[in-house]
Coordinates of C-alpha atoms and ligand atoms in Angstrom, one line a residue:
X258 CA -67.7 -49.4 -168.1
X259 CA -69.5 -47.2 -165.9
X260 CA -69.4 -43.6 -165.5
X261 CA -70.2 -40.9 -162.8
X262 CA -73.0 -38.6 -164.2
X263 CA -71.9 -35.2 -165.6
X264 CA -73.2 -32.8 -163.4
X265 CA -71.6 -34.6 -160.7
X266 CA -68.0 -34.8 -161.9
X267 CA -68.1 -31.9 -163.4
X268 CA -67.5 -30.2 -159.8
X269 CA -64.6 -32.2 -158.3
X270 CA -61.4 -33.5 -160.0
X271 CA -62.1 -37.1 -159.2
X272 CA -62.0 -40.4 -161.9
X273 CA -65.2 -40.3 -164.1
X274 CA -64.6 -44.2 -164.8
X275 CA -65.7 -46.2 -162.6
X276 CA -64.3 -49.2 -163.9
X277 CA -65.4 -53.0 -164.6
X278 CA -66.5 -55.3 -161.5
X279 CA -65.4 -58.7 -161.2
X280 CA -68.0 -60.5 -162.9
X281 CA -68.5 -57.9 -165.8
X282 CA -64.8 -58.5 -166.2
X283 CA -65.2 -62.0 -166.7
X284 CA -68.3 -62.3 -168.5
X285 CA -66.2 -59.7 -171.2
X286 CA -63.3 -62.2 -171.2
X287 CA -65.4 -64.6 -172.2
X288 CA -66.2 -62.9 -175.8
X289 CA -62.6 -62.9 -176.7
X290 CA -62.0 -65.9 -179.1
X291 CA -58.8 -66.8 -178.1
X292 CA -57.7 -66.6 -182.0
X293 CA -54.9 -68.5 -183.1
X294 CA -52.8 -65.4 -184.9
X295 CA -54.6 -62.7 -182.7
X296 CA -55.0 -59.6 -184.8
X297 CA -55.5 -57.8 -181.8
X298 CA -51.6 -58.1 -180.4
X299 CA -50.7 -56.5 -183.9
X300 CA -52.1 -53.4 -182.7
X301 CA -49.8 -53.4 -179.4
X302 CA -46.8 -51.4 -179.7
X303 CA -45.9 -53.7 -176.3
X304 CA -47.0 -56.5 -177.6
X305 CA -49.0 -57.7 -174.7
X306 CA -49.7 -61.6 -175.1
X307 CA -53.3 -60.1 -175.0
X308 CA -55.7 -63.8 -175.1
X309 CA -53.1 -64.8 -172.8
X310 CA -54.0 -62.2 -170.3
X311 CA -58.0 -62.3 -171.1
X312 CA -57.8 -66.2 -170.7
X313 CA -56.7 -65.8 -167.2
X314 CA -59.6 -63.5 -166.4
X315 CA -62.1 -65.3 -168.2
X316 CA -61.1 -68.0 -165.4
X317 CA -61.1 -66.1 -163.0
X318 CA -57.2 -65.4 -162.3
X319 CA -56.9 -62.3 -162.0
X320 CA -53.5 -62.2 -160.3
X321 CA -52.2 -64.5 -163.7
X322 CA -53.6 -61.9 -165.6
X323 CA -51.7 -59.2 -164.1
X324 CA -48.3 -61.3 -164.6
X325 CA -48.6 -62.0 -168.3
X326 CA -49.5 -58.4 -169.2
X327 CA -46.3 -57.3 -166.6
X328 CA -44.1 -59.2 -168.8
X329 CA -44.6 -56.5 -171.6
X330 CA -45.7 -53.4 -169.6
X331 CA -45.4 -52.4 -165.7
X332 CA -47.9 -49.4 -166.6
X333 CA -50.9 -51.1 -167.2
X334 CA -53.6 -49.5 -164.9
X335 CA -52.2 -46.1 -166.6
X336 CA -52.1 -47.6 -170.2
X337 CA -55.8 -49.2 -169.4
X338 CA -57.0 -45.5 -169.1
X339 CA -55.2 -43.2 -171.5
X340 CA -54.0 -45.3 -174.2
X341 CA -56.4 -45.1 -177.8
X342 CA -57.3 -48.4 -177.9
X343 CA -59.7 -47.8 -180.0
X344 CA -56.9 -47.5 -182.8
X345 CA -54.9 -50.4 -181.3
X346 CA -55.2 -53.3 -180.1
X347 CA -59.6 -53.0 -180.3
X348 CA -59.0 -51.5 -184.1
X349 CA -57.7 -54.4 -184.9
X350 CA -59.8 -57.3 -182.9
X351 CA -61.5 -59.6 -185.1
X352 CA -64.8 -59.6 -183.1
X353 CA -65.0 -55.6 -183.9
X354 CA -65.6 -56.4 -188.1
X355 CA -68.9 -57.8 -187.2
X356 CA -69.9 -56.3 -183.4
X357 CA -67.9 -54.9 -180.8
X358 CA -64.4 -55.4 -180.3
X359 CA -63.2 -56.8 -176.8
X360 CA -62.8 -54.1 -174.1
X361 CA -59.4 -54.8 -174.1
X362 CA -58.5 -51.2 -172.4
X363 CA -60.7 -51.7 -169.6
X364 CA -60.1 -55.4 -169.1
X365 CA -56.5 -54.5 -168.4
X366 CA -57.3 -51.3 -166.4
X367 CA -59.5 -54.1 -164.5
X368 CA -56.7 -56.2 -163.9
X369 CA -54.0 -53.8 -162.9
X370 CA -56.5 -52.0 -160.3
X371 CA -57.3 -55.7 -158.5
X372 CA -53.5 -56.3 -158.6
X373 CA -52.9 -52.5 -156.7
X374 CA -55.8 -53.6 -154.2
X375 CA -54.5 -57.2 -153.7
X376 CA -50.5 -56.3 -153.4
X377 CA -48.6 -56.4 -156.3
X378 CA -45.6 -59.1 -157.7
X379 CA -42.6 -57.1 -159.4
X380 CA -41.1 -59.4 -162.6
X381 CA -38.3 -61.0 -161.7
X382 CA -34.7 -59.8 -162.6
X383 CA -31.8 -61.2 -164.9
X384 CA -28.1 -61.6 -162.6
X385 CA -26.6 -57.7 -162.0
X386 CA -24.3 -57.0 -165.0
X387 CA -22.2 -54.1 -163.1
X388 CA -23.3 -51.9 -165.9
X389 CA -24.4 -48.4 -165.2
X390 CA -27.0 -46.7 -167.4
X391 CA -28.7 -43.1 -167.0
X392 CA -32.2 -42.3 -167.8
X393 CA -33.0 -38.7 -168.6
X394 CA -37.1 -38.1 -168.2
X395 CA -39.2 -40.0 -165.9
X396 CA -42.3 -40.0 -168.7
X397 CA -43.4 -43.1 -170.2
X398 CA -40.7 -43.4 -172.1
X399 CA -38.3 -43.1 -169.2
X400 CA -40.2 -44.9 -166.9
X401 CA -40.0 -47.5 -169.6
X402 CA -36.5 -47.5 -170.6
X403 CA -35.4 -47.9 -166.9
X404 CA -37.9 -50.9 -166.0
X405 CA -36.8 -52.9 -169.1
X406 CA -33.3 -52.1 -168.3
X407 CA -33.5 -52.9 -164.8
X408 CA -34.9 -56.2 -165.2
X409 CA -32.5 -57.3 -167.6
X410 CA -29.5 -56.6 -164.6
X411 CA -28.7 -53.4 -165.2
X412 CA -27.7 -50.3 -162.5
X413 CA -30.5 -47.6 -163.3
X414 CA -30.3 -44.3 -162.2
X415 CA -33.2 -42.0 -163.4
X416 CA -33.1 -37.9 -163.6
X417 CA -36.1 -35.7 -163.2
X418 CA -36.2 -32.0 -163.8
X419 CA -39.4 -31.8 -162.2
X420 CA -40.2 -32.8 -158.4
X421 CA -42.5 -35.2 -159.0
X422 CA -41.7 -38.6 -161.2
X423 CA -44.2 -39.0 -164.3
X424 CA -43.5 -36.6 -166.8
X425 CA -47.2 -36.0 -168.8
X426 CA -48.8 -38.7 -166.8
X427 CA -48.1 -36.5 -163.8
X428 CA -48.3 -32.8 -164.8
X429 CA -50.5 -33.0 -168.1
X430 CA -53.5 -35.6 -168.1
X431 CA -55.9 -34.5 -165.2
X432 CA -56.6 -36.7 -162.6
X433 CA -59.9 -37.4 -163.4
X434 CA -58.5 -39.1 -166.6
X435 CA -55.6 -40.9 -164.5
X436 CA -55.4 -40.4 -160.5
X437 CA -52.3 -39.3 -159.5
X438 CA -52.1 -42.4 -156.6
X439 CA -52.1 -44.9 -159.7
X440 CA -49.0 -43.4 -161.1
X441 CA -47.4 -43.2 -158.3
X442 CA -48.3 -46.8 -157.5
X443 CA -46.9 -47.9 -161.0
X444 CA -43.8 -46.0 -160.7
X445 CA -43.3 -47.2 -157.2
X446 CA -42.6 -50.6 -158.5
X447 CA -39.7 -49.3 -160.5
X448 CA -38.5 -48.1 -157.3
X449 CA -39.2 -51.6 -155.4
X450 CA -37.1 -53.3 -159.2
X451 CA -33.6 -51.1 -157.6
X452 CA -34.4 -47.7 -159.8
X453 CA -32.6 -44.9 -158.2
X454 CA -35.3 -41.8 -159.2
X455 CA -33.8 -38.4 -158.5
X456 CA -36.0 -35.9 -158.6
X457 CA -35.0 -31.9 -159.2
X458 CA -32.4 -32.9 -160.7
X459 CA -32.0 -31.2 -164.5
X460 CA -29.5 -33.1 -166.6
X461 CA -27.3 -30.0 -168.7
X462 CA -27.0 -28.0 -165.9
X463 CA -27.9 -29.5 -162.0
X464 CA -26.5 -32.3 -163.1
X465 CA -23.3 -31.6 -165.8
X466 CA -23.4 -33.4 -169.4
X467 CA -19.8 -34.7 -168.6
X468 CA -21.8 -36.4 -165.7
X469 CA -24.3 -38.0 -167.9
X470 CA -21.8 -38.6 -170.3
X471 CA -19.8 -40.6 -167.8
X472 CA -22.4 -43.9 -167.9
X473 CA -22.0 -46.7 -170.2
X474 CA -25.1 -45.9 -171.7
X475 CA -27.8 -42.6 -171.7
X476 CA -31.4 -43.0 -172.8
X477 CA -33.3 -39.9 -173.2
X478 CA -36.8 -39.4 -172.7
X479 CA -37.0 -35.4 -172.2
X480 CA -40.6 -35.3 -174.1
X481 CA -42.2 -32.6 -176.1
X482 CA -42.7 -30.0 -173.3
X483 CA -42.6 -26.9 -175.3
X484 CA -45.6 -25.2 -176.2
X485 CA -46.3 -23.6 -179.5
X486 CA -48.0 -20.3 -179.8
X487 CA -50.1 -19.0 -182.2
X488 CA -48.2 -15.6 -183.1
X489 CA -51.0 -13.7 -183.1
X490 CA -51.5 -9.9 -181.4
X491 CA -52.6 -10.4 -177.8
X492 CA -50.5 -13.5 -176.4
X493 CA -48.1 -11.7 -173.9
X494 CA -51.1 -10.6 -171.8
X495 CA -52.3 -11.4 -168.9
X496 CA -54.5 -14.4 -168.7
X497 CA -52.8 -15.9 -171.9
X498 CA -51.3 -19.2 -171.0
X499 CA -50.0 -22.5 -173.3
X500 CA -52.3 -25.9 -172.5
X501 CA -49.1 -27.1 -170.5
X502 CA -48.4 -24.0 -168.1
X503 CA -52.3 -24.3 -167.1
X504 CA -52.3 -27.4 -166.6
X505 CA -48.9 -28.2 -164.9
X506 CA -50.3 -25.6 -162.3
X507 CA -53.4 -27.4 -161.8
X508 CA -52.7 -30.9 -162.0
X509 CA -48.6 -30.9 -160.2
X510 CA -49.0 -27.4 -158.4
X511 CA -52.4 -27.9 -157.1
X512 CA -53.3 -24.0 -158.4
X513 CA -57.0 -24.9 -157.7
X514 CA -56.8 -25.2 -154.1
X515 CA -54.2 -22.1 -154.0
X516 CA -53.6 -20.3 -151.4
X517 CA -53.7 -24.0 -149.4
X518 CA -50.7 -24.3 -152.1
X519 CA -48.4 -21.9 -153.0
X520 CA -49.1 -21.8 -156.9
X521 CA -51.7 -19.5 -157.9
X522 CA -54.3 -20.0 -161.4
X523 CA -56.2 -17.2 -162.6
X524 CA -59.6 -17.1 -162.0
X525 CA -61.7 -16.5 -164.7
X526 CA -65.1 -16.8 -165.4
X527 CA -65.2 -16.9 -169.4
X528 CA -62.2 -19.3 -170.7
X529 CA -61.4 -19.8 -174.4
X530 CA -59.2 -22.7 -175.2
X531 CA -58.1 -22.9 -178.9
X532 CA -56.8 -26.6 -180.8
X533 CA -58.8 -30.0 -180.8
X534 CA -56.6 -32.4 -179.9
X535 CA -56.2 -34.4 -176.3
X536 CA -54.6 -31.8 -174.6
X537 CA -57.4 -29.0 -176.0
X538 CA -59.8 -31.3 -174.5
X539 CA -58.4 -31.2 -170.8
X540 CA -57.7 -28.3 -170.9
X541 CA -61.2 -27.5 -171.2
X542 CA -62.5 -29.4 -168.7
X543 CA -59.9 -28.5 -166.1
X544 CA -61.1 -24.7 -166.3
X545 CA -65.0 -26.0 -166.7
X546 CA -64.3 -27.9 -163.0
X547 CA -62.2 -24.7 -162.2
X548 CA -65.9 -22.9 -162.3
X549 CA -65.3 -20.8 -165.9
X550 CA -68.1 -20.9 -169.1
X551 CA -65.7 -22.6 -171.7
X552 CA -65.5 -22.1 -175.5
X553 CA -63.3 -24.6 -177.4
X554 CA -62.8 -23.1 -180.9
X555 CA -61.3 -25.0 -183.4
X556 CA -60.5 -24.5 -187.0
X557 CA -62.2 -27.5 -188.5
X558 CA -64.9 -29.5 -188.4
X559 CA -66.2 -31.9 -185.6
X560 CA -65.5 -34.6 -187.7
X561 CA -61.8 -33.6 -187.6
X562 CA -61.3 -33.1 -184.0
X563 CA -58.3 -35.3 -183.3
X564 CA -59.1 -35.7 -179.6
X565 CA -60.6 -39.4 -178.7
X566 CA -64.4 -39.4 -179.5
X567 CA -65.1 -40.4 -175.8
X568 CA -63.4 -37.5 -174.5
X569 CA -64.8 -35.1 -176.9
X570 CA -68.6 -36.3 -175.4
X571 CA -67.6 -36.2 -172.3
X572 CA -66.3 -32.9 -172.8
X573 CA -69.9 -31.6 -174.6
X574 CA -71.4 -33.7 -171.3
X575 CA -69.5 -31.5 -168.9
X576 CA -70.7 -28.1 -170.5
X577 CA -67.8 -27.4 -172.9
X578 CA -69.4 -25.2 -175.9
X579 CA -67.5 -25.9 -178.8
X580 CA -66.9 -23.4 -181.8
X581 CA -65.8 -25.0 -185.2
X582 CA -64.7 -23.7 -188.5
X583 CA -62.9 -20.3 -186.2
X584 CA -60.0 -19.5 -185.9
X585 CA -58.4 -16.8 -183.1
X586 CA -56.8 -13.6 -185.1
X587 CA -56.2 -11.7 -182.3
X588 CA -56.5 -11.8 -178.3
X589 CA -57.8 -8.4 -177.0
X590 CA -57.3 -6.5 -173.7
X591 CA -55.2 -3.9 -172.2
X592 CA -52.9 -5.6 -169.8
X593 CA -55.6 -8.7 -169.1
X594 CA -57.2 -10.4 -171.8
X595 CA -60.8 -9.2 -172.2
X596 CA -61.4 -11.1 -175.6
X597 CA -61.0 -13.2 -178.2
X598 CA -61.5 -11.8 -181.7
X599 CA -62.0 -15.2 -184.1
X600 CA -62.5 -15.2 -187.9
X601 CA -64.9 -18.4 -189.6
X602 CA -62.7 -20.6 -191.7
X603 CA -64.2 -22.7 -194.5
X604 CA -62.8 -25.9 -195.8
X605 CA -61.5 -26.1 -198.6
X606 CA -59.3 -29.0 -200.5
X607 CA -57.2 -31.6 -198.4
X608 CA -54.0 -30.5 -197.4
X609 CA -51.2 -32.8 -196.9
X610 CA -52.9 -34.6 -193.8
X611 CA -55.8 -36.0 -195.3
X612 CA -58.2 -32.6 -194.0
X613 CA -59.7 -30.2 -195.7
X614 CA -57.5 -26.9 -195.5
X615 CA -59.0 -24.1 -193.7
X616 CA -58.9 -20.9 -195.3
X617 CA -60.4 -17.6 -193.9
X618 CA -63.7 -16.1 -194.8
X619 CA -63.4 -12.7 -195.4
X620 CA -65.7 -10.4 -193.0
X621 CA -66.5 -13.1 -190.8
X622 CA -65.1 -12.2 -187.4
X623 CA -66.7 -12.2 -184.2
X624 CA -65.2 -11.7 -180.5
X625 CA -66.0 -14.1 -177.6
X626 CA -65.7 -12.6 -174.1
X627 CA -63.1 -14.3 -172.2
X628 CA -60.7 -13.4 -169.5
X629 CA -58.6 -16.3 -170.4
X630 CA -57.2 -17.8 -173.4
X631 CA -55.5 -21.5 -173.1
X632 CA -53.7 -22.2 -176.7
X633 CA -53.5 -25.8 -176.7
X634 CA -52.1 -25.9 -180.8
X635 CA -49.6 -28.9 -180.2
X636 CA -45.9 -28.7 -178.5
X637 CA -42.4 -29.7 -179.7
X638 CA -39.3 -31.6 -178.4
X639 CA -37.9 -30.5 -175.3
X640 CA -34.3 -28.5 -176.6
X641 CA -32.6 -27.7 -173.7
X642 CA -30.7 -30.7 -173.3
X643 CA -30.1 -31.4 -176.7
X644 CA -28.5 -28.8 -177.5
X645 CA -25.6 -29.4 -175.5
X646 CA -25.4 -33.2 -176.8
X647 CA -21.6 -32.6 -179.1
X648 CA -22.5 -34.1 -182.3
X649 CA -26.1 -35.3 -182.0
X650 CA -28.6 -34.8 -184.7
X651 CA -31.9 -32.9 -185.0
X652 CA -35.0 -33.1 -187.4
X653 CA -36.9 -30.1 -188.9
X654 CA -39.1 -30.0 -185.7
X655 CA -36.1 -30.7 -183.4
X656 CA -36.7 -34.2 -182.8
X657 CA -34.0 -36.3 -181.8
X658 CA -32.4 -38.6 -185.2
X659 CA -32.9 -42.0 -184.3
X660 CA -33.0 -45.4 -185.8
X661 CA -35.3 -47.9 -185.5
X662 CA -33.9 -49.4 -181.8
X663 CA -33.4 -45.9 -180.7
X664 CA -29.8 -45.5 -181.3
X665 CA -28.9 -41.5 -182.2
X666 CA -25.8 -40.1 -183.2
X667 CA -23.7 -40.0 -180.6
X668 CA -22.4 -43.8 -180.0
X669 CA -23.6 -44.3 -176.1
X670 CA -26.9 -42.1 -176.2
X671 CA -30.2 -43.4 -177.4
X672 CA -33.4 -41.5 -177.6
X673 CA -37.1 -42.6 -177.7
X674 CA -41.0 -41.3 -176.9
X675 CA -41.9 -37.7 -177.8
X676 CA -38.1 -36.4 -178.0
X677 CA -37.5 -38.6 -181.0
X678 CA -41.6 -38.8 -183.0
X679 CA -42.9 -35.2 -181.7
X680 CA -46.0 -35.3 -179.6
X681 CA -47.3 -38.7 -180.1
X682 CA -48.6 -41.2 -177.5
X683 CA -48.4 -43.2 -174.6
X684 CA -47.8 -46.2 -175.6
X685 CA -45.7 -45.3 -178.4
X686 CA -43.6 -43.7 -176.6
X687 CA -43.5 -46.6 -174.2
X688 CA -43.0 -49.2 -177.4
X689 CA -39.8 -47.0 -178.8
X690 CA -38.2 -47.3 -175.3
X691 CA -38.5 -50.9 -174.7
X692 CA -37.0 -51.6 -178.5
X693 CA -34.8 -48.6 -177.1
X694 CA -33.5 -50.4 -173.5
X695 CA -33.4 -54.3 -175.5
X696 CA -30.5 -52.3 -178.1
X697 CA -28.3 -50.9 -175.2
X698 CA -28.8 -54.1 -173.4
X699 CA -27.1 -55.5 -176.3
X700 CA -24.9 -53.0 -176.7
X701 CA -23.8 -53.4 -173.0
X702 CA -23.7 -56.9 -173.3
X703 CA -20.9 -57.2 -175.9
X704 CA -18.9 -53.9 -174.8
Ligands
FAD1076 C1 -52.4 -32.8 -171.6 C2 -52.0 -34.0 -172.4 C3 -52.9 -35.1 -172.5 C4 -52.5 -36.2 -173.2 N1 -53.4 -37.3 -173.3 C5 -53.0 -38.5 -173.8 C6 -53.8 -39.6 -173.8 O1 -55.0 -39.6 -173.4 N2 -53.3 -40.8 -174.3 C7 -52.1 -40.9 -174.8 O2 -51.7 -42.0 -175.3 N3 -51.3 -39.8 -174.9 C8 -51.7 -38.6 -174.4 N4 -50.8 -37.5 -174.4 C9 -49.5 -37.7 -175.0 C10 -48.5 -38.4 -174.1 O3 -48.7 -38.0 -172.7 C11 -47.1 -38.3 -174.5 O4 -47.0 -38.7 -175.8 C12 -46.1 -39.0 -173.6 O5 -46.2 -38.6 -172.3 C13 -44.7 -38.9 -174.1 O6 -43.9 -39.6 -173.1 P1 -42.4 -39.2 -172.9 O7 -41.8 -40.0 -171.9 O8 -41.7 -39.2 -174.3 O9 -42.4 -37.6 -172.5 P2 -43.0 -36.9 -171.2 O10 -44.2 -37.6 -170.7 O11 -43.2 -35.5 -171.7 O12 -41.9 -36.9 -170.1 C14 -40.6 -36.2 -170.3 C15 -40.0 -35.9 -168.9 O13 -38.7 -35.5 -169.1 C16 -38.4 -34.5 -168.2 N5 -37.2 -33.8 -168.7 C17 -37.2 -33.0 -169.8 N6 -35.9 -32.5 -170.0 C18 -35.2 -33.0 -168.9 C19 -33.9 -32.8 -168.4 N7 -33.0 -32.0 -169.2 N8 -33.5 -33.3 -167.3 C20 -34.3 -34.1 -166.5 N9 -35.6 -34.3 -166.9 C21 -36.1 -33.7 -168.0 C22 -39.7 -33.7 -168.1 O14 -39.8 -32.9 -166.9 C23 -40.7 -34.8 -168.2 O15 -41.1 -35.3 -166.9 C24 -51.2 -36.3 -173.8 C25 -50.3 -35.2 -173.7 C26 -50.7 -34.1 -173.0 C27 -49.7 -33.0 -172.9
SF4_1077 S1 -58.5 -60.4 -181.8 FE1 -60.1 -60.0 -180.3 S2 -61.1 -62.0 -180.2 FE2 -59.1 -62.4 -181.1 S3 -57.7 -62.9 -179.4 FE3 -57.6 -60.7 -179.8 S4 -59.1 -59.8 -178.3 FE4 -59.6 -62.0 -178.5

């Protein structure tokens, strides 16, 4: 798939995919082997009838195409960008133990961005059951939980805290990951299925728990919106923000075209972000397109970045300079950061993830000039509303208890995506919602 050149993108908050054309989107449908126990489907936590879907391109039915994977997942065009197929469904294609594995990813995003040109067909809907069922969270797991639920007859009425629908899809990848007018589009169809989305509305207090409680059945998706902090000296100053707050105000607040919009960002022309992971990596490149010199330090190696490999290149493309083996110790500056003092780390034996363990070296620190520091070290379940839930029960990390169709605690209220695993992924969350909506269907269904 096709790219726009670095120096280019780098300067405008556009896609940098530019996605397959029609016949490179056949002529890759054509290498799929249409195996008879596809390996590849394994790998889906949707469990897309994947050489189902390839078989229609590789014929030149697109519009089929988009229908079989719709019977599994109304988010493809966003699952075709962000999801790591490269550990799914492509990790596990046959073709991939001797050459490449099918593009699967970008044969779907194919597929579901010809469908939103074309017009799109919504799946067709089981008989009304007169059954009412609240969704807290309009994240992929939400957004999930009320499609599935929807098309099997259900009443769905969707809450929001923020005023946009989307949840990190919306306010936490950038847009030129995933544009903002193809989740609208996908969540538009929920709309067009009979969803009722309320936006601004907060479930535990705009909108009462005895409210939400008053359904015949709750599924919560509230996500893993808050932020961890390092703990170290420094972090109440000015110019010290968590990966989320940055880029919430950029990507839902439009801070980079403040005072056009009423959110501001600072602007700074040395930004250090600390962590490795996805969010680390956007965070980065948001502030590089924002006009700052970038620093990503990170306490491992390159080898351990957990970030995708693609967007770790096209994050070293873009003019990100990372700094490995460092930790931050302390952020300096009087009221506004001015620095941030690191110390090397050196590897020592695995811990319990698999990676080496990094351990200070004594003597070694060194301060990088910055007027911003972005910690983007991982964030936990959302608590708020949880907390008021009588008798529901937590993990060590505050995760929502669940079982394996979602079910928590408290009869009536099931739980799935990032509330319920910590900060995971898209499409896991998406997976857990749908095994999530098929259990309260059942649950409705004999009540
Ligand atoms: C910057 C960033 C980049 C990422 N990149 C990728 C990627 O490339 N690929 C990938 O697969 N995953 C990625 N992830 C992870 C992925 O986005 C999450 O795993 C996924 O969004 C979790 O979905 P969710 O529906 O559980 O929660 P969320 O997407 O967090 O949605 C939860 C929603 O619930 C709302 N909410 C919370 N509490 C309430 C309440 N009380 N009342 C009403 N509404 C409420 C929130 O406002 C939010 O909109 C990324 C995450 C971040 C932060
Ligand atoms: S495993 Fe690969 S080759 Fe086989 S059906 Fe799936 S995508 Fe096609």
């Amino acid at each position: 798939m096709g790219e726009r050149p670095a120096d280019e993108r780098v300067r405008d908050f556009s896609e940098v995919d530019t996605g397959l054309s029609a016949e490179e989107a056949v002529t890759e449908a054509q290498r799929c082997l249409q195996c008879k126990k596809p390996s590849c489907v394994k790998g889906c936590p949707v469990e897309i009838d994947i050489p189902a879907f390839i078989a229609r391109i590789a014929e030149g039915d697109f519009a089929g195409a988009a229908q079989v994977i719709k019977e599994n997942n109304l988010l493809p065009a966003i699952c075709g960008r962000v999801c790591p197929q490269e550990v799914q469904c492509e990790g596990q294609c046959i073709l991939g133990l001797k050459e490449v594995p099918v593009r699967i990813g970008e044969l779907e995003r194919f597929v579901a961005d010809h469908e939103r040109k074309t017009g799109s067909r919504l799946p067709p809907k089981a008989e009304p059951t007169g059954k009412k069922v609240a969704v807290v969270g309009s994240g992929p797991a939400g957004l999930t939980a009320a499609a599935e639920l929807a098309r099997l007859g259900h009443s769905v009425v969707l809450f929001e805290s923020l005023h946009e629908p989307g949840g990190v899809l919306m306010y936490g990848i950038p847009g030129f990951r995933l544009p903002k007018e193809v989740v609208r589009a996908e969540i538009d169809q929920l709309r067009g299925m009979g969803v009722t989305i309320l936006t601004n509305h907060l479930v535990g207090t705009s909108v009462p728990v005895s409210e939400l409680l008053s359904y015949d059945a709750v599924f919560l998706g509230c996500g893993a919106g808050l932020p961890h902090f390092m703990g170290i000296p420094g972090e109440n100053l000015n110019g010290v923000y968590s990966a989320n707050e940055f880029l919430t105000r950029v990507n839902l607040m439009h801070a980079d075209r403040f005072p056009e919009f009423d959110t501001p960002v600072r602007h700074a022309g040395r930004v250090v972000v600390v962590g490795g992971g996805n969010v680390a990596m956007d965070a980065a490149r948001v502030a590089r397109r924002l006009g700052a010199r970038t620093t990503l330090v990170y306490r491992r190696r390159k080898e351990d970045l957990p970030a995708r490999r693609a967007e770790i290149a096209r994050a070293e493309e873009e003019g990100v300079t990372f700094i490995f083996c460092a930790s931050p110790v302390r952020i300096l500056g009087e009221q506004c950061v001015t620095g941030v003092e690191c110390e090397r780390m050196e590897m020592c034996a695995t811990d319990a993830s698999g990676r080496p363990e990094p351990v200070p070296v004594e003597g070694s620190r060194f301060v990088i000039d910055a007027d911003m520091c972005i910690q983007a070290i991982g964030q936990g379940p959302n608590p708020l509303l949880v907390r008021m839930l009588p008798g529901i029960r937590t993990g060590r990390r505050g995760n929502v208890i669940v079982d394996e169709e979602g079910r928590t605690d408290l009869g009536k209220v099931f739980a799935a995506g990032d509330i319920a695993t910590g900060a995971a992924t898209v499409i896991l969350a998406m997976g857990g919602a749908k095994r999530a909506a098929r259990a309260i269907d059942r649950m409705l269904r004999n009540s």
